Every structure is written in structure tokens, then in C-alpha cells.
Short mmCIF file of C-alpha atoms in Angstrom, two decimals:
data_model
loop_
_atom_site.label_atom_id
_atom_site.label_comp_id
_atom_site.label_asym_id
_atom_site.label_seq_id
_atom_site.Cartn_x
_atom_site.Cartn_y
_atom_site.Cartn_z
CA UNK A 1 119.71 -17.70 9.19
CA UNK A 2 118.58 -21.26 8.89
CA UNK A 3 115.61 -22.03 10.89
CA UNK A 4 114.61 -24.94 12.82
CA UNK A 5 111.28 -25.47 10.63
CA UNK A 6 108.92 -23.51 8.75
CA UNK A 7 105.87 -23.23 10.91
CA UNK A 8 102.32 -23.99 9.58
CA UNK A 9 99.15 -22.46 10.72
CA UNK A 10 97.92 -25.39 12.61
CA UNK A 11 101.55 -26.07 14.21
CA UNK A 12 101.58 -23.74 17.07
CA UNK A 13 104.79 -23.52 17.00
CA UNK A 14 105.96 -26.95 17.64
CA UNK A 15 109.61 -27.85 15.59
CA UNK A 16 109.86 -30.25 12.65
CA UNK A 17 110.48 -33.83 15.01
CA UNK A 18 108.08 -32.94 17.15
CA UNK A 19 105.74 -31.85 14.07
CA UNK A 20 105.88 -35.22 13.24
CA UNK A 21 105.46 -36.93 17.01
CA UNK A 22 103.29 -33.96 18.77
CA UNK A 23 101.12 -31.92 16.53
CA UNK A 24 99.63 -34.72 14.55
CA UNK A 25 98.69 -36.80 16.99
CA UNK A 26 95.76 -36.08 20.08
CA UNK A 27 97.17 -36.98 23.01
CA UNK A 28 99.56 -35.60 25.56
CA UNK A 29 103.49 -35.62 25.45
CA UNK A 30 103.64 -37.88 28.10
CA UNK A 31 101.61 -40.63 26.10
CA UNK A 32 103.99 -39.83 22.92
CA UNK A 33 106.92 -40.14 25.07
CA UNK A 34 105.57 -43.82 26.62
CA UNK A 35 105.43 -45.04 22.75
CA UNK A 36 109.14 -44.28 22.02
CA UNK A 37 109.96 -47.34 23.73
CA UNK A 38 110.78 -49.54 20.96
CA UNK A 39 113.69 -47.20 19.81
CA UNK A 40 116.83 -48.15 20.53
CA UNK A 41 118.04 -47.24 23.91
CA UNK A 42 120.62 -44.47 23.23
CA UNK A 43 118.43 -42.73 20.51
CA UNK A 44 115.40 -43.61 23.05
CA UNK A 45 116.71 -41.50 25.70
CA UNK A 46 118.01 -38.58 23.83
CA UNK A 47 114.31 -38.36 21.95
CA UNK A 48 112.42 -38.58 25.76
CA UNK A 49 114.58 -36.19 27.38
CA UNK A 50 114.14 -33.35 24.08
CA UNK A 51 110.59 -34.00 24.10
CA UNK A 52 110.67 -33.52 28.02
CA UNK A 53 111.91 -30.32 27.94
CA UNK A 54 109.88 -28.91 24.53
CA UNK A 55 107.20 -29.68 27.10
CA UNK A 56 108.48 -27.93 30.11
CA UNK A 57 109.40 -24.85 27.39
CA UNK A 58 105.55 -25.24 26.16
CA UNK A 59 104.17 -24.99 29.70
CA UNK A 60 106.50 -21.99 30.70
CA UNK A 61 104.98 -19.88 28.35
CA UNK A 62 101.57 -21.01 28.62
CA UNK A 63 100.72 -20.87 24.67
CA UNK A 64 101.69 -24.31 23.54
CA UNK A 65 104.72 -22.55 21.65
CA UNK A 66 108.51 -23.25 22.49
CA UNK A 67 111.05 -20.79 23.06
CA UNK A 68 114.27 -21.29 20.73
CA UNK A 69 116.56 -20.37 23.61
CA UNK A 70 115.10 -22.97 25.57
CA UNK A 71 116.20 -25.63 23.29
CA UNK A 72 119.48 -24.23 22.65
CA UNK A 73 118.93 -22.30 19.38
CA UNK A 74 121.04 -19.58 20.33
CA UNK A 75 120.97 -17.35 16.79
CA UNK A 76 124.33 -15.78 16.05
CA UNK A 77 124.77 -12.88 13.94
CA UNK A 78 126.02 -13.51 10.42
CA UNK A 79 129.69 -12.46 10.20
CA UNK A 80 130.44 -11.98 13.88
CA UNK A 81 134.26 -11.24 13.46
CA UNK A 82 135.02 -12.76 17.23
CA UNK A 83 133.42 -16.20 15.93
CA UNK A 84 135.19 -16.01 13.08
CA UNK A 85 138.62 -15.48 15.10
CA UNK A 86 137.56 -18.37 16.86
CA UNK A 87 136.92 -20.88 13.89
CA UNK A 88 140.34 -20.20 12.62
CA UNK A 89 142.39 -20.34 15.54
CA UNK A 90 140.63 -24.15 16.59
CA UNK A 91 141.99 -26.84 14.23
CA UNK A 92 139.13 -28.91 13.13
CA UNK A 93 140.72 -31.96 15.00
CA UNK A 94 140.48 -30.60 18.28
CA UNK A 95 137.29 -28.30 17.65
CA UNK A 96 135.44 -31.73 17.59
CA UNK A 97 137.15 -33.63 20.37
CA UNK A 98 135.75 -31.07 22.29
CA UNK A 99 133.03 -31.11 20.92
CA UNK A 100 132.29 -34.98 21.38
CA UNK A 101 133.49 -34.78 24.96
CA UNK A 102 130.82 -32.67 25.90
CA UNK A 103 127.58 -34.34 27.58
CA UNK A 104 125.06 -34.82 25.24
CA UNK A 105 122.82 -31.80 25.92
CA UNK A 106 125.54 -29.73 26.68
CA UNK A 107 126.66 -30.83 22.41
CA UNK A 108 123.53 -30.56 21.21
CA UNK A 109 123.50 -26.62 22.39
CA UNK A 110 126.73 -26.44 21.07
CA UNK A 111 125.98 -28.15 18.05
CA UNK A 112 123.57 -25.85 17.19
CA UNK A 113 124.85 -22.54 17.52
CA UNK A 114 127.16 -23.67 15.24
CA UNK A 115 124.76 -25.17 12.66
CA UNK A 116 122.80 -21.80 13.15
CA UNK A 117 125.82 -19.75 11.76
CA UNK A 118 124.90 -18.97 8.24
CA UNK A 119 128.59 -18.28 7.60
CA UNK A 120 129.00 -21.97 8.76
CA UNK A 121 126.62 -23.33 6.44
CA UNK A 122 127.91 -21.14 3.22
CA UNK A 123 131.71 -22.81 3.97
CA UNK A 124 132.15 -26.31 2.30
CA UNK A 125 134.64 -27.13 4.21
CA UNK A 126 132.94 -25.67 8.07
CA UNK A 127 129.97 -27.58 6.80
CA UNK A 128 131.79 -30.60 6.26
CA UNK A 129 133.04 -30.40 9.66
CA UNK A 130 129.45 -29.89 11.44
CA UNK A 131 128.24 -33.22 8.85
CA UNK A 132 131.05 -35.07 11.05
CA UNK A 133 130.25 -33.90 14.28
CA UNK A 134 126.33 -34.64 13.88
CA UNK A 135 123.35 -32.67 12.87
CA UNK A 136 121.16 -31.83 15.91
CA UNK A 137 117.62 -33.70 15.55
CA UNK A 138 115.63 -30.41 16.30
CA UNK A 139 117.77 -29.28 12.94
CA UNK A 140 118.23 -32.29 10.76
CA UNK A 141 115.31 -32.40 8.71
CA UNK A 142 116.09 -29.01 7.48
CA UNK A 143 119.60 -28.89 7.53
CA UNK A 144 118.93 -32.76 4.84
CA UNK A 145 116.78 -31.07 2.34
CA UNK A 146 119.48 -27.81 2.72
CA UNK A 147 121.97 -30.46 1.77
CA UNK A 148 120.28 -32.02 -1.13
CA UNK A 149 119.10 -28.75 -3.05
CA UNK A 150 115.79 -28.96 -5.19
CA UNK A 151 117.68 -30.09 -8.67
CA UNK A 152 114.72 -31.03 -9.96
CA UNK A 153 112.85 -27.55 -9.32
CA UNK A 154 109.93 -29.85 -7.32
CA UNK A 155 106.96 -27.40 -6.29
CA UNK A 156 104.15 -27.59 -4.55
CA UNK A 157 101.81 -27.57 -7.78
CA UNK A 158 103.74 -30.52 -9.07
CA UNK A 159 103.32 -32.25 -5.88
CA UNK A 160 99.68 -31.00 -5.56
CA UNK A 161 99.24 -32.89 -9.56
CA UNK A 162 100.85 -35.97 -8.38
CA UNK A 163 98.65 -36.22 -5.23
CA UNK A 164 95.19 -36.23 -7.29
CA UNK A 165 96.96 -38.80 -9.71
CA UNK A 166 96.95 -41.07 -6.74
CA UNK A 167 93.20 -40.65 -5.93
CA UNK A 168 92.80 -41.20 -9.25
CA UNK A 169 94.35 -44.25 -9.58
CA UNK A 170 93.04 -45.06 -5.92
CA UNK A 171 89.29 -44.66 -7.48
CA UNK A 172 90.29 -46.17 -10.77
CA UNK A 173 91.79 -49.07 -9.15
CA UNK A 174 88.21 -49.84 -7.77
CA UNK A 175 86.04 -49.14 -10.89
CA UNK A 176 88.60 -51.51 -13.12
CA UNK A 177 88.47 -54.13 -10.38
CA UNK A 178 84.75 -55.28 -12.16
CA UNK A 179 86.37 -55.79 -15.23
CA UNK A 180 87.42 -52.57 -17.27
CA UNK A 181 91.26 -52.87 -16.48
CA UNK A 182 94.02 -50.16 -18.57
CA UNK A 183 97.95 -50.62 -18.83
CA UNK A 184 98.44 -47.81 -16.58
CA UNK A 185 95.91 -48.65 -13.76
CA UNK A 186 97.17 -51.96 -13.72
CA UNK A 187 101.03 -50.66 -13.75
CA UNK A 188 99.94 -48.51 -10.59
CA UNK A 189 97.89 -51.26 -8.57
CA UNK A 190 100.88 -53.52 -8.85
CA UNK A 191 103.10 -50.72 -7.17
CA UNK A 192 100.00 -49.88 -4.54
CA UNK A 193 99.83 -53.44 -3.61
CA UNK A 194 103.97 -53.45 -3.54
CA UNK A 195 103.68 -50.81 -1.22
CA UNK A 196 100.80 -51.81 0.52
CA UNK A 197 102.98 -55.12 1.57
CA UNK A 198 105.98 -53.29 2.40
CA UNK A 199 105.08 -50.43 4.74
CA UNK A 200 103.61 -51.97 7.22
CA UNK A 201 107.37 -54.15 7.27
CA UNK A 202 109.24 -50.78 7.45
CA UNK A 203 111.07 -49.59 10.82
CA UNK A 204 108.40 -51.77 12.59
CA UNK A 205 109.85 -50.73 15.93
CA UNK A 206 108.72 -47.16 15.54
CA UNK A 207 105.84 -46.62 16.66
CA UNK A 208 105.45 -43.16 14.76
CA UNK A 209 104.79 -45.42 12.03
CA UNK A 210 102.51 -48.33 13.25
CA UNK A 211 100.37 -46.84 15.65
CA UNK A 212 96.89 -46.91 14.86
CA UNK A 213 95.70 -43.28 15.22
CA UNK A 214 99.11 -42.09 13.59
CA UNK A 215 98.75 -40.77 9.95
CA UNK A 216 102.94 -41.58 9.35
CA UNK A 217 102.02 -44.68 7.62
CA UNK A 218 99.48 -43.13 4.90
CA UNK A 219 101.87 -40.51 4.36
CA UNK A 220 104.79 -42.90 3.56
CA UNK A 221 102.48 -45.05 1.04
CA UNK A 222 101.22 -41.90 -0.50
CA UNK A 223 105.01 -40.25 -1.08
CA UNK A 224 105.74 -43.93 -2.58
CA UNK A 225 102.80 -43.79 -4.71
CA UNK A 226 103.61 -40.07 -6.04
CA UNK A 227 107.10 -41.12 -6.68
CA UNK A 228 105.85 -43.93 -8.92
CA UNK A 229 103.46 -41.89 -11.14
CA UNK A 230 106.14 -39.05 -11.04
CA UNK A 231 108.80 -41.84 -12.20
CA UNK A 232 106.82 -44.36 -13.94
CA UNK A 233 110.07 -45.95 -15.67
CA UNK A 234 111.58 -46.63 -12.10
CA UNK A 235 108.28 -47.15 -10.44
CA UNK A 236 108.23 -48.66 -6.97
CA UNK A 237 111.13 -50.97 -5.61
CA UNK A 238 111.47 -52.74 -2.01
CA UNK A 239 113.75 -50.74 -0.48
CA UNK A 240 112.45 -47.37 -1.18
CA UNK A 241 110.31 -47.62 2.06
CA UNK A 242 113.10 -47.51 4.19
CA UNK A 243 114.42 -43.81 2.28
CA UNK A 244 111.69 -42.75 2.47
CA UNK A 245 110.60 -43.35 6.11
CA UNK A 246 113.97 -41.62 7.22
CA UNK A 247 112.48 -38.70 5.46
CA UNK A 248 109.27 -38.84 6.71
CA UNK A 249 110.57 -38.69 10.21
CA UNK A 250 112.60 -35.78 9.96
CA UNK A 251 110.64 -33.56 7.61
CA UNK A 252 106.93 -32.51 6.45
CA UNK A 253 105.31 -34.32 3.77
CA UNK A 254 106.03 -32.36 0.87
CA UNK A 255 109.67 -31.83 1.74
CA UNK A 256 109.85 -35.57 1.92
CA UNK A 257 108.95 -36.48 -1.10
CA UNK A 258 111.14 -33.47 -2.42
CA UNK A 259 114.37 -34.69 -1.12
CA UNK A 260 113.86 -38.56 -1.51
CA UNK A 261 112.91 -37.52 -5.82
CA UNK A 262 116.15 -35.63 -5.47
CA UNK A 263 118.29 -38.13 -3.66
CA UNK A 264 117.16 -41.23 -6.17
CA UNK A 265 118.00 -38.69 -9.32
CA UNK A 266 121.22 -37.40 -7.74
CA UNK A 267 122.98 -40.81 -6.56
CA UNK A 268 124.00 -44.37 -7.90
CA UNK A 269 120.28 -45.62 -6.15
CA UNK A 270 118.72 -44.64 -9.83
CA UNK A 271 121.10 -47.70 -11.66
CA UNK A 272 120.13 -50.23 -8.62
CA UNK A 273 116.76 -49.22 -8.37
CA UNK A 274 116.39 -50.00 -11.93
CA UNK A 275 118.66 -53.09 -11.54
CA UNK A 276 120.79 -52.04 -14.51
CA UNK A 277 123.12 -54.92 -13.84
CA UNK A 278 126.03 -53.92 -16.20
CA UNK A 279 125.93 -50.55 -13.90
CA UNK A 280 125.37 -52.49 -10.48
CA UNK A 281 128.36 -54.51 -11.94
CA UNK A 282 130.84 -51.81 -12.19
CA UNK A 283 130.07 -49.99 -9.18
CA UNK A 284 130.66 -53.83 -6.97
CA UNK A 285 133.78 -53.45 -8.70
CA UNK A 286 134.62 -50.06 -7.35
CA UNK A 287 133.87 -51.13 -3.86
CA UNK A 288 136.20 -54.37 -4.15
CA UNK A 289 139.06 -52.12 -5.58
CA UNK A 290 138.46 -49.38 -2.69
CA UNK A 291 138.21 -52.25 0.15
CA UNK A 292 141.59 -53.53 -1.51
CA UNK A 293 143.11 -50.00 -0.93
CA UNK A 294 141.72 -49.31 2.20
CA UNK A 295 141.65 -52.46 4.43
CA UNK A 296 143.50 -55.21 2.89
CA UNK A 297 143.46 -57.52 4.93
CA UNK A 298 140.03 -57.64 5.15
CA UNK A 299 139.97 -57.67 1.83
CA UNK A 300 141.52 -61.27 1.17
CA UNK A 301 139.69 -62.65 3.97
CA UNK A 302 136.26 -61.76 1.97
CA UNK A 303 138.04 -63.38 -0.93
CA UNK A 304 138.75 -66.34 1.06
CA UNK A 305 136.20 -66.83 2.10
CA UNK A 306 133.56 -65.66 -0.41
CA UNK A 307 132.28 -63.11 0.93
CA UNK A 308 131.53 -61.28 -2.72
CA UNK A 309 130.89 -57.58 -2.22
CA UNK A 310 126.75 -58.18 -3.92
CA UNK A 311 126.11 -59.78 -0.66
CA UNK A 312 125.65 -57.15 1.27
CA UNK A 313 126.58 -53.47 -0.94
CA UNK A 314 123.70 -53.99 -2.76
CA UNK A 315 121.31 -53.91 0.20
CA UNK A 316 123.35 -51.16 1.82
CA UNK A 317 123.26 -48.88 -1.26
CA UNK A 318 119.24 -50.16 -1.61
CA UNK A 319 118.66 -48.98 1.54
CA UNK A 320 121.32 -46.42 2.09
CA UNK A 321 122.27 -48.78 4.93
CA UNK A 322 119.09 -47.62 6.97
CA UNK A 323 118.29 -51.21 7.57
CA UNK A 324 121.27 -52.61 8.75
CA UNK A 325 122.92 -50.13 11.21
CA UNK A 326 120.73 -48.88 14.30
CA UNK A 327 118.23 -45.84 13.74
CA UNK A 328 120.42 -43.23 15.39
CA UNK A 329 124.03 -43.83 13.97
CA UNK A 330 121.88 -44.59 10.42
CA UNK A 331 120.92 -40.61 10.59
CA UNK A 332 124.35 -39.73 11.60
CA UNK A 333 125.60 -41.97 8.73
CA UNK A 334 123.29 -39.67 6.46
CA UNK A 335 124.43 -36.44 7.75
CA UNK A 336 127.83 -37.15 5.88
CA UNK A 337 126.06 -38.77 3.17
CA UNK A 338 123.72 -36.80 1.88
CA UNK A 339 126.48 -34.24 1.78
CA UNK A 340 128.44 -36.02 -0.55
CA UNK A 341 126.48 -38.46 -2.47
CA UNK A 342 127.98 -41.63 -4.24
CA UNK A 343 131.12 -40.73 -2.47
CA UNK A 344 129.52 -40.19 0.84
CA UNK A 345 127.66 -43.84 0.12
CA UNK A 346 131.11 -45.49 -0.62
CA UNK A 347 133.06 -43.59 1.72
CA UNK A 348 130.42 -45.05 4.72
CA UNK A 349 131.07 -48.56 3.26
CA UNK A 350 134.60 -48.56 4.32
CA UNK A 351 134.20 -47.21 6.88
CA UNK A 352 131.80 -49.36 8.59
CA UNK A 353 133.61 -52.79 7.40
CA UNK A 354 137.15 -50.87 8.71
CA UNK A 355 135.70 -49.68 12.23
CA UNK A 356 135.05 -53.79 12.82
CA UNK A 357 138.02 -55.05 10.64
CA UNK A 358 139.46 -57.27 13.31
CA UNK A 359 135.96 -58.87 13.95
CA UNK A 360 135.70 -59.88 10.19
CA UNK A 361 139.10 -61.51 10.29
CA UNK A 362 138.18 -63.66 12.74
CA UNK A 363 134.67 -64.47 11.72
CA UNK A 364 133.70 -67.05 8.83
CA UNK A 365 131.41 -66.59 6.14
CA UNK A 366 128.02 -66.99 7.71
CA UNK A 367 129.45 -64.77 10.25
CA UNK A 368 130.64 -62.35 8.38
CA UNK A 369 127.33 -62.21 6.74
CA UNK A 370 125.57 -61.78 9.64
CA UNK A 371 127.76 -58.44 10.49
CA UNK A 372 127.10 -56.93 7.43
CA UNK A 373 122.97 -57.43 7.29
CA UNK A 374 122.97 -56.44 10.93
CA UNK A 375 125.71 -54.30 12.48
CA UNK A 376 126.39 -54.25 15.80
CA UNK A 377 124.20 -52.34 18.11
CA UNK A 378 126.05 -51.08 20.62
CA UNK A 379 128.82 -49.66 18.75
CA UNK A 380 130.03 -46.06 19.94
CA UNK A 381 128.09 -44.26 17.63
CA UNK A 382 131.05 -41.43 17.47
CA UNK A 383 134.04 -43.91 16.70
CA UNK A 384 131.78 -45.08 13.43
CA UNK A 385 131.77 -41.98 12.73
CA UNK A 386 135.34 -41.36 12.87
CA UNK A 387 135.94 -44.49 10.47
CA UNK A 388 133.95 -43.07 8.09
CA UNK A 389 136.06 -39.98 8.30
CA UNK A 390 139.27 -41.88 8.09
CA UNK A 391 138.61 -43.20 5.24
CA UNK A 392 140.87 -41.50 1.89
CA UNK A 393 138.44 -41.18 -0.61
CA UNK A 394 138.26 -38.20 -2.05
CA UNK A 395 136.06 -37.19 -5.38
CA UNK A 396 138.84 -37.48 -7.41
CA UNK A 397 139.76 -40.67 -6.48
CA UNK A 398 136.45 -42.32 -6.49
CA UNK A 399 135.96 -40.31 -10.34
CA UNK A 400 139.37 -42.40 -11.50
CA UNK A 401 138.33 -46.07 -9.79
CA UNK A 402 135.09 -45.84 -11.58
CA UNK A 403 136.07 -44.43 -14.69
CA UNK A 404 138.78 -47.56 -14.55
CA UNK A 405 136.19 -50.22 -13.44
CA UNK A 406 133.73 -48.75 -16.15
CA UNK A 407 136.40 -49.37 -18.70
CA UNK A 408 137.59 -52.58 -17.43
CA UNK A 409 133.93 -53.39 -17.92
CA UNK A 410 133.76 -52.88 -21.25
CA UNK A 411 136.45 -54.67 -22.37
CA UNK A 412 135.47 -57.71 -20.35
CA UNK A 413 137.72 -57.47 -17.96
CA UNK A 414 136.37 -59.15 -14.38
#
């Protein structure tokens, strides 16, 4: 059975989020709860009311560690035949209407049980399901790097290697500053100071992140750094904060850095990353052809009114849309996207441009514009979601339009 998080010695119990927001930081829940205030509202509350009751769970027992029942972790066993009854007489449609209508603790409980059903997990297509409904927060860090695999077999030796090379180059970076400067120090001082700029710009309404006595930050620059030595031909890029700060808030260090290696090698974000422009080229043309399919009429109007598909998809794949669309319906984006990779990324395209179709054909260019850097904020977070799902694109079809755009390419074709 999956569990919520893999508990260190120092941890005391305490669950991935919280990992992240309790254990690493002195001070009370209360005080942790008073600096969620710059999240969004909707995200805000649902984060201060699970932290409330972790507390309250904490206190019960009087040794700083939390019940799973408390939370709603209720642990089925693997192969119950009466759930499995269940699951096939409930159509998926309906299983998640119900599902949605619940209240949101009363979903999250739900929610899950369900995720907490190995058979659940093991079945594609039950899996695919849960990635619609949502990934509880308590479970999303692990249920992401579940998702994503380890293709590139990253252990903790590797990661141990790649952690000296950075006080390495930290130290080096000082000696060569009086004069005895090497290709590769200077290479990884020009990504340090790249990420030395850009951090402190990422997510700067969370305070997890820019708080003084918070570690967060040094953890993001130092997974940035590691990635660079460990991929000196991509090195650092801006937009790689933003990944990787959506990792660092869900999961440990380590598993961070595992699953953002994993999700550059694994997805299109390798060709933009290294701005191969014949590659960035075909894949524009793949989301033109799709939007043509799927939502025509917003289609033309972007024609009309040039609205050219590299002013904004390039930025959304950069950032895997984590810096346009608010924090909470970005993770719920990523539930269904880390599950199905450059299909997943294409597949949310649509269906974010299709879930405000009739805005865009009303709006001009600037307008238009505007929409697509920053979506709206108080959109029903579900009814994205639903979009997305809406959206025909299977891998089959996405296989053809690229293999056809790739072609096209070749030939000259626009």
C-alpha cells in the first residue's frame, strides 16, 4: 500500500506537506498557519484547515505524531472483492460527480481511500480516473514521483556526488574570483548567478519560499545547481525554477530533484529548454493543428487576430503552465499531466483555451494575451478540470499530428 510519506528520523511523524511547512521550521503551527496568507484564497483555506486538524491529531496523542485515521487515510485491503463490486458497478461519470459534490473534507477522505487502494493505483485506467478527480495534498507528492517512475535509475549516491560538485564549484567560484578562472567554473557561476536572480522571483507569494528562517529557498537553488552539473549540455534555463518549486513543495529534497531530472528527460521541456527551434517549431505546429480540431472557432479568431500559438505555448510548456494558472488548479493541472506527459501538456492546452472559448472570441489581441499569461483566478477549479478531460486527444492521435507536422517540417511546409 502506498504511503503518505516515508518518515525520517528527525520527522516525528509529520506527512510530506507538512514536512515541508512544520518540521523544518521552529515555530508553532499557528505561526505557520498565519504565513499562508499570501496563497490564494481557495487553496489558502483548504491548507489552514489540514494543518488545523494535523495539529488537533498531534495534540490528541500527545507525541507530536498524527494518526492516519485522523486525516482520513483509511487503508483498504488489497483485493477487497466488495470494493471491487463496487468499482464496476459505478460508471466513471457518475463515480466522480459524486465525488465532486461532496464538501471538500468530506472528498478529500474519500479521495483517499481510493488513492490508498493499491489495486487502484496498479489499473491505468482507475488511475486515470483518480488523476481527474484530484490527488489529495497529504498524498500528492508521493502519488507525482509514483507517476513519473525513476527512468533514469537516480540514487542517492548520485545525488550525494552531485551535491559535493556544488560545494565545489561554490568554493571554486571564490578561489577563481582573484584571477585563476577554468571553462567549467565559469560555465557553473553563470548558472549560480542565473539562479541566484531567479529564485528569489519564483512563487513570491509563498511564503514557504521567502521567509527568512525557511531553508525552501537554498534547497530550490541547490536542486537547480545539481541539475546543471548533472546536465551540463542543458544547464540552467529561466523557467526551471518554477518546476522545480512545485516539486519542492510537495516532496523531500532528494525526491525533488529525482522527479524534476525525470520529468525534463521524459517530456518535450528537453527540446525548449535547449531552444532547439526546428523542434519548438514543429511542436507550435501541433498545437495550431489540435486548436483547429478542437475549438475552431477560436482558432480563426487567434488567426485574425494574431494571436500566434509562440505567444503564450512556449511559456506554458516552459513552465508547465505553473506560472500562469493559480497555485491550486496548477497542481491539479499536474495530477493529469504528469500522468501522461507531452500528451497530458497538450491535452491541458486545449483545454484551458476551450473552458474560456467564448471569452477569447470576444476579446482582442492584447486581451487575449493577457488571458493566456494570466488565467483567470476565480475559475471553478473542477470545470477546468473537466475541459481538460473533454478534450479528444488520445496518444495515437497526438503520435500522427506530430509525425505529420514533423514531416511537413521537413519539406518546408509552414
Amino acid at each position: 500500500m502506498l504511503e503518505p510519506v516515508e518518515q525520517g528520523p528527525q520527522d516525528s511523524g509529520v506527512t510530506k506537506l507538512e514536512d515541508i511547512l512544520i518540521a523544518k521550521r521552529s515555530e508553532p503551527v499557528r505561526e505557520v498557519v498565519g504565513n499562508c496568507s499570501n496563497l490564494n484564497a481557495q487553496f489558502e483555506a483548504s491548507l489552514k484547515s489540514q494543518l488545523r486538524r494535523l495539529k488537533n491529531s498531534a495534540n490528541a496523542q500527545g507525541n507530536g505524531k498524527l494518526d492516519s485515521s485522523d486525516v482520513g487515510l483509511i487503508k483498504l485491503e488489497q483485493g477487497s472483492s466488495s470494493r471491487k463490486l463496487s468499482m464496476r458497478k459505478i460508471s466513471a461519470k457518475k463515480e466522480i460527480s459524486a465525488v465532486l459534490a461532496k464538501d471538500q473534507l468530506q472528498r478529500d477522505q474519500v479521495l483517499q481511500e481510493m488513492w490508498l487502494t493499491e489495486e487502484n493505483r496498479q489499473s491505468s485506467k482507475r488511475r486515470r480516473e483518480l488523476c481527474f478527480m484530484g490527488v489529495p495534498v497529504l498524498l500528492r507528492g508521493a502519488i507525482w514521483s509514483e507517476s513519473l517512475g525513476n527512468p533514469l535509475q537516480i540514487n542517492d549516491e548520485l545525488q550525494r556526488v552531485l551535491g559535493e560538485r556544488v560545494k565545489e564549484s561554490e568554493v571554486s567560484s571564490l578561489t577563481d574570483s582573484h584571477g585563476d578562472v577554468t571553462e567549467g567554473v565559469t560555465r557553473m557561476t553563470s548558472a549560480s548567478n542565473s539562479i541566484a536572480l531567479d529564485v528569489p522571483r519564483t512563487f513570491t507569494d509563498l511564503e514557504f519560499l521567502h521567509s527568512g528562517d525557511l531553508n525552501s529557498r537554498d534547497e530550490l537553488s541547490c536542486l537547480l545547481e545539481k541539475y546543471a552539473i548533472f546536465r551540463p549540455e542543458v544547464g540552467y534555463v529561466q523557467g526551471m525554477s518554477f518546476i522545480a518549486a512545485m516539486f519542492i513543495l510537495h516532496m523531500d529534497a532528494y525526491s525533488a530533484f529525482r522527479a524534476f531530472a525525470c520529468i525534463l528527460e521524459t517530456t518535450c521541456l528537453g527540446d525548449f529548454y535547449v531552444m532547439k527551434m526546428s523542434q519548438v517549431r514543429v511542436y507550435m505546429n501541433v498545437h495550431s493543428t489540435l486548436l483547429q480540431a478542437e475549438i475552431p472557432d477560436v482558432y480563426y479568431h487567434f488567426k485574425r487576430h494574431k494571436v500566434n500559438p509562440d505567444l503564450y505555448m512556449i511559456n506554458w510548456v516552459m513552465s508547465l503552465f505553473s506560472k500562469t494558472t493559480p497555485l491550486e488548479l496548477t497542481c491539479r493541472l499536474w495530477d493529469v499531466l504528469l500522468l501522461d506527459g507531452d500528451v497530458g501538456i497538450f491535452r491541458i492546452a486545449l483545454g484551458l483555451i476551450k473552458h474560456i472559448a467564448k471569452v477569447f472570441t470576444r476579446c482582442n489581441q492584447d486581451e487575449c494575451l493577457h488571458l493566456l499569461t494570466k488565467y483567470p483566478m476565480h475559475e471553478n477549479n473542477d470545470e477546468v478540470i473537466a475541459s481538460v478531460r473533454s478534450v479528444s486527444l488520445s496518444k495515437k492521435k497526438f503520435k500522427q499530428v506530430l509525425s505529420k507536422c514533423t514531416s511537413d517540417m521537413r519539406k518546408g511546409e509552414p
